Amino acid sequence: MTATAPEASGDTADRPAVAPVATARLNRLGTVPGPTPAPEGAPPSLRDFLGSFLGSEETRLRDLLAFGLAVQAGKPPGPDGIDALRRKADADLNDHAFRLLHNQVAEIRRQAVEEEAARQPRRFGFFRAVLANLVALAIAGLVVLALLAMDPGLPAELAGQAARLLSTINGGG
């Protein structure tokens, strides 16, 4: 069961009356009276979950989540049910905090990788790779021309050595 707001028509018959003495005591002392037994099938009371001083700042979120879990269940918790719901709320909040921290760490890592990639020099593209190969071929051609200029008989000598090597490999040797 979920708690519903009264209709706009002003009909307050569905709402339980709040005792003025309890409200005055709550306002004056800042405390909530102890848990009151709820009628069978009635939604849980927030006062049962907030404790004696309307919940401290450390436990307020846990108590509100436990109350929400009780409302979602649709039945009032048993005698030890409030503590069980508080433990479940603590576990759920811890799980949520861990997931949130994990996601934030992952986001920080992703940003760090992007920043590091932005600092790196750009890689060669296709055009630069082709240009680098053409420059390498030009340098090799210049080296061959320089060798030919120093010894014009070098190509004939290399061809003879290659022929001897091939004949040795083929067993003609």
GROMACS .gro file of N, CA and C in nm:
model
  519
    1MET      N    1   0.083  -0.118   0.000
    1MET     CA    2   0.000   0.000   0.000
    1MET      C    3   0.087   0.123   0.000
    2THR      N    4   0.040   0.223  -0.065
    2THR     CA    5   0.112   0.350  -0.063
    2THR      C    6   0.022   0.455  -0.003
    3ALA      N    7   0.085   0.549   0.060
    3ALA     CA    8   0.008   0.658   0.120
    3ALA      C    9  -0.038   0.751   0.010
    4THR      N   10  -0.161   0.796   0.018
    4THR     CA   11  -0.214   0.886  -0.082
    4THR      C   12  -0.248   1.018  -0.018
    5ALA      N   13  -0.237   1.121  -0.098
    5ALA     CA   14  -0.271   1.255  -0.049
    5ALA      C   15  -0.422   1.272  -0.053
    6PRO      N   16  -0.478   1.354   0.035
    6PRO     CA   17  -0.623   1.377   0.031
    6PRO      C   18  -0.661   1.449  -0.097
    7GLU      N   19  -0.780   1.425  -0.139
    7GLU     CA   20  -0.827   1.488  -0.261
    7GLU      C   21  -0.844   1.637  -0.240
    8ALA      N   22  -0.852   1.708  -0.350
    8ALA     CA   23  -0.863   1.853  -0.344
    8ALA      C   24  -1.000   1.897  -0.292
    9SER      N   25  -1.093   1.804  -0.282
    9SER     CA   26  -1.227   1.843  -0.238
    9SER      C   27  -1.230   1.880  -0.091
   10GLY      N   28  -1.121   1.854  -0.019
   10GLY     CA   29  -1.117   1.891   0.121
   10GLY      C   30  -1.164   1.780   0.211
   11ASP      N   31  -1.191   1.661   0.156
   11ASP     CA   32  -1.235   1.548   0.236
   11ASP      C   33  -1.117   1.495   0.316
   12THR      N   34  -1.126   1.503   0.447
   12THR     CA   35  -1.017   1.458   0.533
   12THR      C   36  -1.056   1.335   0.611
   13ALA      N   37  -1.161   1.267   0.570
   13ALA     CA   38  -1.208   1.150   0.644
   13ALA      C   39  -1.108   1.035   0.632
   14ASP      N   40  -1.032   1.030   0.523
   14ASP     CA   41  -0.937   0.920   0.504
   14ASP      C   42  -0.810   0.940   0.585
   15ARG      N   43  -0.780   1.061   0.628
   15ARG     CA   44  -0.657   1.088   0.702
   15ARG      C   45  -0.678   1.066   0.850
   16PRO      N   46  -0.579   1.005   0.917
   16PRO     CA   47  -0.593   0.993   1.062
   16PRO      C   48  -0.570   1.128   1.128
   17ALA      N   49  -0.640   1.151   1.234
   17ALA     CA   50  -0.626   1.278   1.305
   17ALA      C   51  -0.494   1.277   1.383
   18VAL      N   52  -0.425   1.390   1.386
   18VAL     CA   53  -0.301   1.403   1.460
   18VAL      C   54  -0.337   1.462   1.596
   19ALA      N   55  -0.289   1.396   1.697
   19ALA     CA   56  -0.320   1.444   1.832
   19ALA      C   57  -0.248   1.575   1.856
   20PRO      N   58  -0.318   1.681   1.898
   20PRO     CA   59  -0.252   1.809   1.919
   20PRO      C   60  -0.149   1.803   2.029
   21VAL      N   61  -0.168   1.716   2.127
   21VAL     CA   62  -0.072   1.707   2.236
   21VAL      C   63   0.059   1.650   2.184
   22ALA      N   64   0.050   1.546   2.100
   22ALA     CA   65   0.170   1.486   2.043
   22ALA      C   66   0.242   1.585   1.953
   23THR      N   67   0.167   1.662   1.876
   23THR     CA   68   0.229   1.761   1.789
   23THR      C   69   0.298   1.869   1.871
   24ALA      N   70   0.231   1.915   1.977
   24ALA     CA   71   0.293   2.017   2.063
   24ALA      C   72   0.419   1.962   2.128
   25ARG      N   73   0.413   1.838   2.172
   25ARG     CA   74   0.531   1.778   2.235
   25ARG      C   75   0.643   1.765   2.133
   26LEU      N   76   0.609   1.725   2.011
   26LEU     CA   77   0.708   1.712   1.906
   26LEU      C   78   0.772   1.847   1.876
   27ASN      N   79   0.692   1.951   1.865
   27ASN     CA   80   0.745   2.083   1.835
   27ASN      C   81   0.827   2.139   1.951
   28ARG      N   82   0.784   2.115   2.073
   28ARG     CA   83   0.849   2.173   2.189
   28ARG      C   84   0.980   2.102   2.221
   29LEU      N   85   0.981   1.971   2.222
   29LEU     CA   86   1.098   1.895   2.264
   29LEU      C   87   1.186   1.851   2.148
   30GLY      N   88   1.133   1.851   2.028
   30GLY     CA   89   1.210   1.803   1.915
   30GLY      C   90   1.224   1.652   1.916
   31THR      N   91   1.140   1.585   1.994
   31THR     CA   92   1.146   1.440   2.000
   31THR      C   93   1.015   1.384   1.952
   32VAL      N   94   1.020   1.260   1.916
   32VAL     CA   95   0.901   1.190   1.870
   32VAL      C   96   0.867   1.085   1.974
   33PRO      N   97   0.740   1.072   2.008
   33PRO     CA   98   0.705   0.965   2.102
   33PRO      C   99   0.747   0.830   2.045
   34GLY      N  100   0.765   0.730   2.131
   34GLY     CA  101   0.807   0.597   2.090
   34GLY      C  102   0.713   0.537   1.988
   35PRO      N  103   0.756   0.428   1.925
   35PRO     CA  104   0.672   0.366   1.823
   35PRO      C  105   0.537   0.325   1.879
   36THR      N  106   0.436   0.357   1.803
   36THR     CA  107   0.301   0.320   1.844
   36THR      C  108   0.257   0.204   1.756
   37PRO      N  109   0.190   0.106   1.812
   37PRO     CA  110   0.147  -0.006   1.729
   37PRO      C  111   0.046   0.043   1.626
   38ALA      N  112   0.072   0.008   1.501
   38ALA     CA  113  -0.017   0.049   1.393
   38ALA      C  114  -0.127  -0.055   1.376
   39PRO      N  115  -0.246  -0.010   1.338
   39PRO     CA  116  -0.352  -0.107   1.312
   39PRO      C  117  -0.312  -0.198   1.196
   40GLU      N  118  -0.365  -0.317   1.194
   40GLU     CA  119  -0.330  -0.415   1.091
   40GLU      C  120  -0.363  -0.359   0.953
   41GLY      N  121  -0.266  -0.365   0.862
   41GLY     CA  122  -0.286  -0.317   0.727
   41GLY      C  123  -0.262  -0.168   0.710
   42ALA      N  124  -0.231  -0.096   0.816
   42ALA     CA  125  -0.205   0.048   0.805
   42ALA      C  126  -0.063   0.069   0.757
   43PRO      N  127  -0.038   0.176   0.683
   43PRO     CA  128   0.099   0.203   0.639
   43PRO      C  129   0.187   0.236   0.759
   44PRO      N  130   0.316   0.213   0.748
   44PRO     CA  131   0.406   0.241   0.860
   44PRO      C  132   0.413   0.391   0.889
   45SER      N  133   0.451   0.423   1.009
   45SER     CA  134   0.462   0.562   1.051
   45SER      C  135   0.607   0.607   1.038
   46LEU      N  136   0.627   0.726   0.985
   46LEU     CA  137   0.762   0.780   0.971
   46LEU      C  138   0.826   0.801   1.107
   47ARG      N  139   0.747   0.829   1.206
   47ARG     CA  140   0.800   0.852   1.341
   47ARG      C  141   0.868   0.728   1.396
   48ASP      N  142   0.818   0.610   1.359
   48ASP     CA  143   0.880   0.486   1.406
   48ASP      C  144   1.021   0.471   1.351
   49PHE      N  145   1.046   0.527   1.234
   49PHE     CA  146   1.175   0.509   1.168
   49PHE      C  147   1.277   0.617   1.204
   50LEU      N  148   1.229   0.735   1.239
   50LEU     CA  149   1.322   0.845   1.262
   50LEU      C  150   1.385   0.842   1.400
   51GLY      N  151   1.341   0.762   1.490
   51GLY     CA  152   1.404   0.751   1.620
   51GLY      C  153   1.356   0.859   1.715
   52SER      N  154   1.428   0.874   1.824
   52SER     CA  155   1.380   0.961   1.931
   52SER      C  156   1.409   1.109   1.906
   53PHE      N  157   1.504   1.143   1.823
   53PHE     CA  158   1.537   1.285   1.799
   53PHE      C  159   1.523   1.321   1.653
   54LEU      N  160   1.422   1.265   1.587
   54LEU     CA  161   1.397   1.290   1.446
   54LEU      C  162   1.516   1.251   1.360
   55GLY      N  163   1.596   1.161   1.405
   55GLY     CA  164   1.709   1.110   1.327
   55GLY      C  165   1.824   1.209   1.325
   56SER      N  166   1.941   1.159   1.348
   56SER     CA  167   2.058   1.246   1.337
   56SER      C  168   2.094   1.261   1.190
   57GLU      N  169   2.181   1.353   1.162
   57GLU     CA  170   2.221   1.377   1.023
   57GLU      C  171   2.286   1.253   0.963
   58GLU      N  172   2.356   1.174   1.045
   58GLU     CA  173   2.425   1.056   0.994
   58GLU      C  174   2.327   0.945   0.955
   59THR      N  175   2.216   0.938   1.025
   59THR     CA  176   2.123   0.826   1.002
   59THR      C  177   1.994   0.869   0.934
   60ARG      N  178   1.977   0.995   0.906
   60ARG     CA  179   1.851   1.044   0.849
   60ARG      C  180   1.822   0.980   0.714
   61LEU      N  181   1.919   0.977   0.626
   61LEU     CA  182   1.897   0.920   0.493
   61LEU      C  183   1.867   0.771   0.503
   62ARG      N  184   1.939   0.701   0.590
   62ARG     CA  185   1.915   0.558   0.609
   62ARG      C  186   1.773   0.535   0.660
   63ASP      N  187   1.731   0.616   0.759
   63ASP     CA  188   1.597   0.599   0.816
   63ASP      C  189   1.489   0.630   0.714
   64LEU      N  190   1.510   0.733   0.632
   64LEU     CA  191   1.412   0.766   0.529
   64LEU      C  192   1.403   0.655   0.425
   65LEU      N  193   1.516   0.598   0.388
   65LEU     CA  194   1.515   0.488   0.293
   65LEU      C  195   1.447   0.364   0.353
   66ALA      N  196   1.472   0.338   0.480
   66ALA     CA  197   1.406   0.225   0.547
   66ALA      C  198   1.255   0.247   0.549
   67PHE      N  199   1.212   0.370   0.575
   67PHE     CA  200   1.069   0.401   0.572
   67PHE      C  201   1.013   0.379   0.432
   68GLY      N  202   1.086   0.423   0.332
   68GLY     CA  203   1.042   0.401   0.194
   68GLY      C  204   1.030   0.253   0.160
   69LEU      N  205   1.125   0.173   0.208
   69LEU     CA  206   1.117   0.029   0.186
   69LEU      C  207   0.994  -0.030   0.255
   70ALA      N  208   0.963   0.021   0.375
   70ALA     CA  209   0.845  -0.028   0.446
   70ALA      C  210   0.718   0.011   0.372
   71VAL      N  211   0.711   0.133   0.322
   71VAL     CA  212   0.594   0.177   0.247
   71VAL      C  213   0.580   0.095   0.119
   72GLN      N  214   0.693   0.068   0.054
   72GLN     CA  215   0.690  -0.011  -0.068
   72GLN      C  216   0.640  -0.152  -0.040
   73ALA      N  217   0.678  -0.207   0.075
   73ALA     CA  218   0.631  -0.341   0.111
   73ALA      C  219   0.480  -0.340   0.136
   74GLY      N  220   0.426  -0.228   0.179
   74GLY     CA  221   0.283  -0.214   0.195
   74GLY      C  222   0.226  -0.270   0.323
   75LYS      N  223   0.309  -0.303   0.417
   75LYS     CA  224   0.259  -0.351   0.545
   75LYS      C  225   0.350  -0.300   0.655
   76PRO      N  226   0.298  -0.284   0.774
   76PRO     CA  227   0.383  -0.234   0.882
   76PRO      C  228   0.486  -0.339   0.920
   77PRO      N  229   0.608  -0.295   0.952
   77PRO     CA  230   0.711  -0.391   0.990
   77PRO      C  231   0.682  -0.449   1.128
   78GLY      N  232   0.736  -0.567   1.152
   78GLY     CA  233   0.720  -0.632   1.282
   78GLY      C  234   0.807  -0.565   1.386
   79PRO      N  235   0.817  -0.626   1.506
   79PRO     CA  236   0.894  -0.566   1.615
   79PRO      C  237   1.041  -0.545   1.578
   80ASP      N  238   1.102  -0.643   1.513
   80ASP     CA  239   1.242  -0.624   1.473
   80ASP      C  240   1.252  -0.586   1.326
   81GLY      N  241   1.139  -0.561   1.263
   81GLY     CA  242   1.136  -0.526   1.122
   81GLY      C  243   1.200  -0.393   1.091
   82ILE      N  244   1.186  -0.297   1.182
   82ILE     CA  245   1.245  -0.165   1.158
   82ILE      C  246   1.397  -0.177   1.154
   83ASP      N  247   1.455  -0.253   1.247
   83ASP     CA  248   1.600  -0.271   1.246
   83ASP      C  249   1.643  -0.346   1.121
   84ALA      N  250   1.566  -0.445   1.078
   84ALA     CA  251   1.600  -0.519   0.957
   84ALA      C  252   1.594  -0.426   0.835
   85LEU      N  253   1.492  -0.341   0.830
   85LEU     CA  254   1.482  -0.247   0.719
   85LEU      C  255   1.596  -0.145   0.723
   86ARG      N  256   1.637  -0.104   0.843
   86ARG     CA  257   1.751  -0.012   0.855
   86ARG      C  258   1.879  -0.079   0.805
   87ARG      N  259   1.897  -0.207   0.839
   87ARG     CA  260   2.015  -0.279   0.790
   87ARG      C  261   2.012  -0.291   0.638
   88LYS      N  262   1.894  -0.322   0.583
   88LYS     CA  263   1.882  -0.332   0.437
   88LYS      C  264   1.907  -0.195   0.373
   89ALA      N  265   1.856  -0.090   0.434
   89ALA     CA  266   1.879   0.044   0.382
   89ALA      C  267   2.027   0.079   0.387
   90ASP      N  268   2.096   0.042   0.497
   90ASP     CA  269   2.240   0.065   0.506
   90ASP      C  270   2.313  -0.009   0.394
   91ALA      N  271   2.276  -0.134   0.373
   91ALA     CA  272   2.340  -0.214   0.268
   91ALA      C  273   2.314  -0.152   0.131
   92ASP      N  274   2.190  -0.110   0.105
   92ASP     CA  275   2.157  -0.049  -0.024
   92ASP      C  276   2.233   0.082  -0.044
   93LEU      N  277   2.242   0.162   0.061
   93LEU     CA  278   2.316   0.288   0.049
   93LEU      C  279   2.465   0.263   0.027
   94ASN      N  280   2.521   0.163   0.095
   94ASN     CA  281   2.662   0.130   0.074
   94ASN      C  282   2.686   0.082  -0.069
   95ASP      N  283   2.596  -0.002  -0.119
   95ASP     CA  284   2.609  -0.049  -0.257
   95ASP      C  285   2.600   0.068  -0.355
   96HIS      N  286   2.505   0.157  -0.329
   96HIS     CA  287   2.490   0.273  -0.417
   96HIS      C  288   2.616   0.361  -0.412
   97ALA      N  289   2.668   0.384  -0.293
   97ALA     CA  290   2.788   0.467  -0.280
   97ALA      C  291   2.906   0.402  -0.352
   98PHE      N  292   2.919   0.270  -0.341
   98PHE     CA  293   3.028   0.201  -0.409
   98PHE      C  294   3.014   0.212  -0.560
   99ARG      N  295   2.891   0.192  -0.613
   99ARG     CA  296   2.870   0.206  -0.757
   99ARG      C  297   2.899   0.348  -0.803
  100LEU      N  298   2.855   0.445  -0.726
  100LEU     CA  299   2.878   0.585  -0.761
  100LEU      C  300   3.028   0.615  -0.763
  101LEU      N  301   3.100   0.569  -0.662
  101LEU     CA  302   3.244   0.590  -0.657
  101LEU      C  303   3.312   0.521  -0.774
  102HIS      N  304   3.271   0.399  -0.804
  102HIS     CA  305   3.330   0.324  -0.915
  102HIS      C  306   3.308   0.399  -1.046
  103ASN      N  307   3.187   0.449  -1.068
  103ASN     CA  308   3.156   0.522  -1.190
  103ASN      C  309   3.236   0.652  -1.199
  104GLN      N  310   3.255   0.720  -1.086
  104GLN     CA  311   3.333   0.843  -1.088
  104GLN      C  312   3.480   0.814  -1.118
  105VAL      N  313   3.533   0.705  -1.062
  105VAL     CA  314   3.672   0.667  -1.091
  105VAL      C  315   3.686   0.634  -1.239
  106ALA      N  316   3.590   0.562  -1.295
  106ALA     CA  317   3.594   0.528  -1.437
  106ALA      C  318   3.589   0.656  -1.523
  107GLU      N  319   3.508   0.751  -1.483
  107GLU     CA  320   3.499   0.877  -1.557
  107GLU      C  321   3.631   0.955  -1.548
  108ILE      N  322   3.693   0.957  -1.431
  108ILE     CA  323   3.821   1.026  -1.415
  108ILE      C  324   3.928   0.959  -1.500
  109ARG      N  325   3.928   0.826  -1.502
  109ARG     CA  326   4.025   0.754  -1.587
  109ARG      C  327   4.003   0.785  -1.734
  110ARG      N  328   3.876   0.787  -1.777
  110ARG     CA  329   3.847   0.817  -1.917
  110ARG      C  330   3.895   0.956  -1.954
  111GLN      N  331   3.872   1.053  -1.864
  111GLN     CA  332   3.919   1.188  -1.890
  111GLN      C  333   4.071   1.195  -1.896
  112ALA      N  334   4.138   1.120  -1.809
  112ALA     CA  335   4.285   1.118  -1.809
  112ALA      C  336   4.338   1.060  -1.939
  113VAL      N  337   4.274   0.954  -1.988
  113VAL     CA  338   4.317   0.894  -2.115
  113VAL      C  339   4.297   0.993  -2.229
  114GLU      N  340   4.184   1.061  -2.230
  114GLU     CA  341   4.159   1.161  -2.335
  114GLU      C  342   4.261   1.273  -2.330
  115GLU      N  343   4.295   1.321  -2.209
  115GLU     CA  344   4.393   1.428  -2.197
  115GLU      C  345   4.531   1.382  -2.243
  116GLU      N  346   4.568   1.259  -2.208
  116GLU     CA  347   4.698   1.206  -2.250
  116GLU      C  348   4.702   1.187  -2.401
  117ALA      N  349   4.592   1.141  -2.459
  117ALA     CA  350   4.586   1.125  -2.605
  117ALA      C  351   4.595   1.260  -2.675
  118ALA      N  352   4.539   1.363  -2.614
  118ALA     CA  353   4.545   1.497  -2.674
  118ALA      C  354   4.688   1.551  -2.670
  119ARG      N  355   4.767   1.510  -2.570
  119ARG     CA  356   4.906   1.558  -2.560
  119ARG      C  357   4.999   1.489  -2.659
  120GLN      N  358   4.964   1.370  -2.704
  120GLN     CA  359   5.051   1.293  -2.793
  120GLN      C  360   5.048   1.356  -2.933
  121PRO      N  361   5.162   1.344  -3.005
  121PRO     CA  362   5.162   1.396  -3.142
  121PRO      C  363   5.071   1.309  -3.230
  122ARG      N  364   5.024   1.370  -3.337
  122ARG     CA  365   4.934   1.297  -3.426
  122ARG      C  366   5.008   1.185  -3.496
  123ARG      N  367   4.941   1.075  -3.520
  123ARG     CA  368   5.004   0.963  -3.590
  123ARG      C  369   5.007   0.991  -3.738
  124PHE      N  370   5.087   0.908  -3.806
  124PHE     CA  371   5.091   0.919  -3.952
  124PHE      C  372   4.957   0.879  -4.010
  125GLY      N  373   4.914   0.957  -4.104
  125GLY     CA  374   4.797   0.919  -4.181
  125GLY      C  375   4.844   0.845  -4.305
  126PHE      N  376   4.753   0.809  -4.392
  126PHE     CA  377   4.788   0.736  -4.514
  126PHE      C  378   4.881   0.820  -4.603
  127PHE      N  379   4.848   0.946  -4.619
  127PHE     CA  380   4.929   1.033  -4.705
  127PHE      C  381   5.072   1.045  -4.652
  128ARG      N  382   5.087   1.064  -4.523
  128ARG     CA  383   5.222   1.075  -4.467
  128ARG      C  384   5.299   0.944  -4.479
  129ALA      N  385   5.234   0.830  -4.466
  129ALA     CA  386   5.302   0.701  -4.479
  129ALA      C  387   5.352   0.681  -4.622
  130VAL      N  388   5.269   0.714  -4.721
  130VAL     CA  389   5.310   0.702  -4.861
  130VAL      C  390   5.426   0.797  -4.890
  131LEU      N  391   5.419   0.919  -4.839
  131LEU     CA  392   5.526   1.016  -4.860
  131LEU      C  393   5.657   0.968  -4.796
  132ALA      N  394   5.651   0.909  -4.678
  132ALA     CA  395   5.771   0.858  -4.611
  132ALA      C  396   5.833   0.744  -4.691
  133ASN      N  397   5.750   0.658  -4.751
  133ASN     CA  398   5.804   0.549  -4.834
  133ASN      C  399   5.869   0.603  -4.962
  134LEU      N  400   5.811   0.704  -5.020
  134LEU     CA  401   5.871   0.764  -5.140
  134LEU      C  402   6.006   0.828  -5.109
  135VAL      N  403   6.016   0.894  -4.995
  135VAL     CA  404   6.143   0.954  -4.953
  135VAL      C  405   6.247   0.845  -4.930
  136ALA      N  406   6.206   0.733  -4.868
  136ALA     CA  407   6.299   0.622  -4.843
  136ALA      C  408   6.348   0.563  -4.975
  137LEU      N  409   6.260   0.547  -5.073
  137LEU     CA  410   6.300   0.495  -5.203
  137LEU      C  411   6.395   0.592  -5.275
  138ALA      N  412   6.371   0.720  -5.261
  138ALA     CA  413   6.459   0.819  -5.323
  138ALA      C  414   6.598   0.814  -5.261
  139ILE      N  415   6.605   0.800  -5.130
  139ILE     CA  416   6.736   0.791  -5.062
  139ILE      C  417   6.808   0.664  -5.106
  140ALA      N  418   6.737   0.551  -5.117
  140ALA     CA  419   6.799   0.426  -5.163
  140ALA      C  420   6.851   0.440  -5.305
  141GLY      N  421   6.775   0.506  -5.391
  141GLY     CA  422   6.821   0.529  -5.530
  141GLY      C  423   6.946   0.615  -5.534
  142LEU      N  424   6.953   0.716  -5.448
  142LEU     CA  425   7.073   0.801  -5.444
  142LEU      C  426   7.196   0.722  -5.397
  143VAL      N  427   7.177   0.631  -5.302
  143VAL     CA  428   7.287   0.548  -5.254
  143VAL      C  429   7.337   0.457  -5.367
  144VAL      N  430   7.243   0.397  -5.445
  144VAL     CA  431   7.282   0.311  -5.557
  144VAL      C  432   7.357   0.393  -5.663
  145LEU      N  433   7.310   0.510  -5.695
  145LEU     CA  434   7.379   0.597  -5.793
  145LEU      C  435   7.518   0.635  -5.744
  146ALA      N  436   7.533   0.661  -5.614
  146ALA     CA  437   7.665   0.695  -5.559
  146ALA      C  438   7.759   0.576  -5.570
  147LEU      N  439   7.711   0.454  -5.544
  147LEU     CA  440   7.795   0.335  -5.557
  147LEU      C  441   7.836   0.311  -5.702
  148LEU      N  442   7.743   0.333  -5.795
  148LEU     CA  443   7.775   0.317  -5.937
  148LEU      C  444   7.876   0.420  -5.983
  149ALA      N  445   7.867   0.538  -5.929
  149ALA     CA  446   7.963   0.644  -5.969
  149ALA      C  447   8.103   0.611  -5.920
  150MET      N  448   8.115   0.545  -5.805
  150MET     CA  449   8.247   0.512  -5.751
  150MET      C  450   8.307   0.390  -5.821
  151ASP      N  451   8.227   0.290  -5.858
  151ASP     CA  452   8.277   0.167  -5.923
  151ASP      C  453   8.180   0.126  -6.032
  152PRO      N  454   8.207   0.163  -6.160
  152PRO     CA  455   8.115   0.131  -6.268
  152PRO      C  456   8.102  -0.019  -6.294
  153GLY      N  457   8.193  -0.103  -6.256
  153GLY     CA  458   8.187  -0.246  -6.280
  153GLY      C  459   8.113  -0.320  -6.168
  154LEU      N  460   8.062  -0.252  -6.072
  154LEU     CA  461   7.994  -0.313  -5.957
  154LEU      C  462   7.872  -0.395  -5.998
  155PRO      N  463   7.784  -0.347  -6.088
  155PRO     CA  464   7.667  -0.428  -6.124
  155PRO      C  465   7.706  -0.561  -6.189
  156ALA      N  466   7.807  -0.562  -6.274
  156ALA     CA  467   7.848  -0.687  -6.340
  156ALA      C  468   7.906  -0.782  -6.236
  157GLU      N  469   7.983  -0.730  -6.143
  157GLU     CA  470   8.042  -0.813  -6.038
  157GLU      C  471   7.931  -0.872  -5.949
  158LEU      N  472   7.830  -0.794  -5.912
  158LEU     CA  473   7.718  -0.843  -5.830
  158LEU      C  474   7.638  -0.949  -5.906
  159ALA      N  475   7.619  -0.931  -6.035
  159ALA     CA  476   7.545  -1.028  -6.116
  159ALA      C  477   7.621  -1.160  -6.122
  160GLY      N  478   7.750  -1.155  -6.133
  160GLY     CA  479   7.831  -1.278  -6.136
  160GLY      C  480   7.823  -1.352  -6.003
  161GLN      N  481   7.830  -1.279  -5.892
  161GLN     CA  482   7.821  -1.343  -5.760
  161GLN      C  483   7.684  -1.405  -5.739
  162ALA      N  484   7.581  -1.342  -5.787
  162ALA     CA  485   7.445  -1.397  -5.776
  162ALA      C  486   7.432  -1.524  -5.858
  163ALA      N  487   7.491  -1.529  -5.976
  163ALA     CA  488   7.484  -1.649  -6.060
  163ALA      C  489   7.558  -1.764  -5.994
  164ARG      N  490   7.676  -1.739  -5.934
  164ARG     CA  491   7.750  -1.844  -5.864
  164ARG      C  492   7.669  -1.897  -5.744
  165LEU      N  493   7.604  -1.808  -5.672
  165LEU     CA  494   7.523  -1.847  -5.557
  165LEU      C  495   7.407  -1.936  -5.601
  166LEU      N  496   7.341  -1.901  -5.710
  166LEU     CA  497   7.229  -1.981  -5.760
  166LEU      C  498   7.275  -2.118  -5.808
  167SER      N  499   7.389  -2.123  -5.871
  167SER     CA  500   7.438  -2.253  -5.917
  167SER      C  501   7.478  -2.342  -5.800
  168THR      N  502   7.530  -2.282  -5.692
  168THR     CA  503   7.566  -2.358  -5.573
  168THR      C  504   7.440  -2.411  -5.507
  169ILE      N  505   7.336  -2.332  -5.503
  169ILE     CA  506   7.210  -2.374  -5.441
  169ILE      C  507   7.147  -2.487  -5.521
  170ASN      N  508   7.152  -2.481  -5.652
  170ASN     CA  509   7.090  -2.582  -5.738
  170ASN      C  510   7.175  -2.710  -5.748
  171GLY      N  511   7.289  -2.713  -5.686
  171GLY     CA  512   7.371  -2.834  -5.682
  171GLY      C  513   7.468  -2.844  -5.797
  172GLY      N  514   7.492  -2.739  -5.864
  172GLY     CA  515   7.581  -2.742  -5.979
  172GLY      C  516   7.724  -2.715  -5.943
  173GLY      N  517   7.756  -2.706  -5.819
  173GLY     CA  518   7.871  -2.668  -5.770
  173GLY      C  519   7.999  -2.677  -5.747
   0.00000   0.00000   0.00000
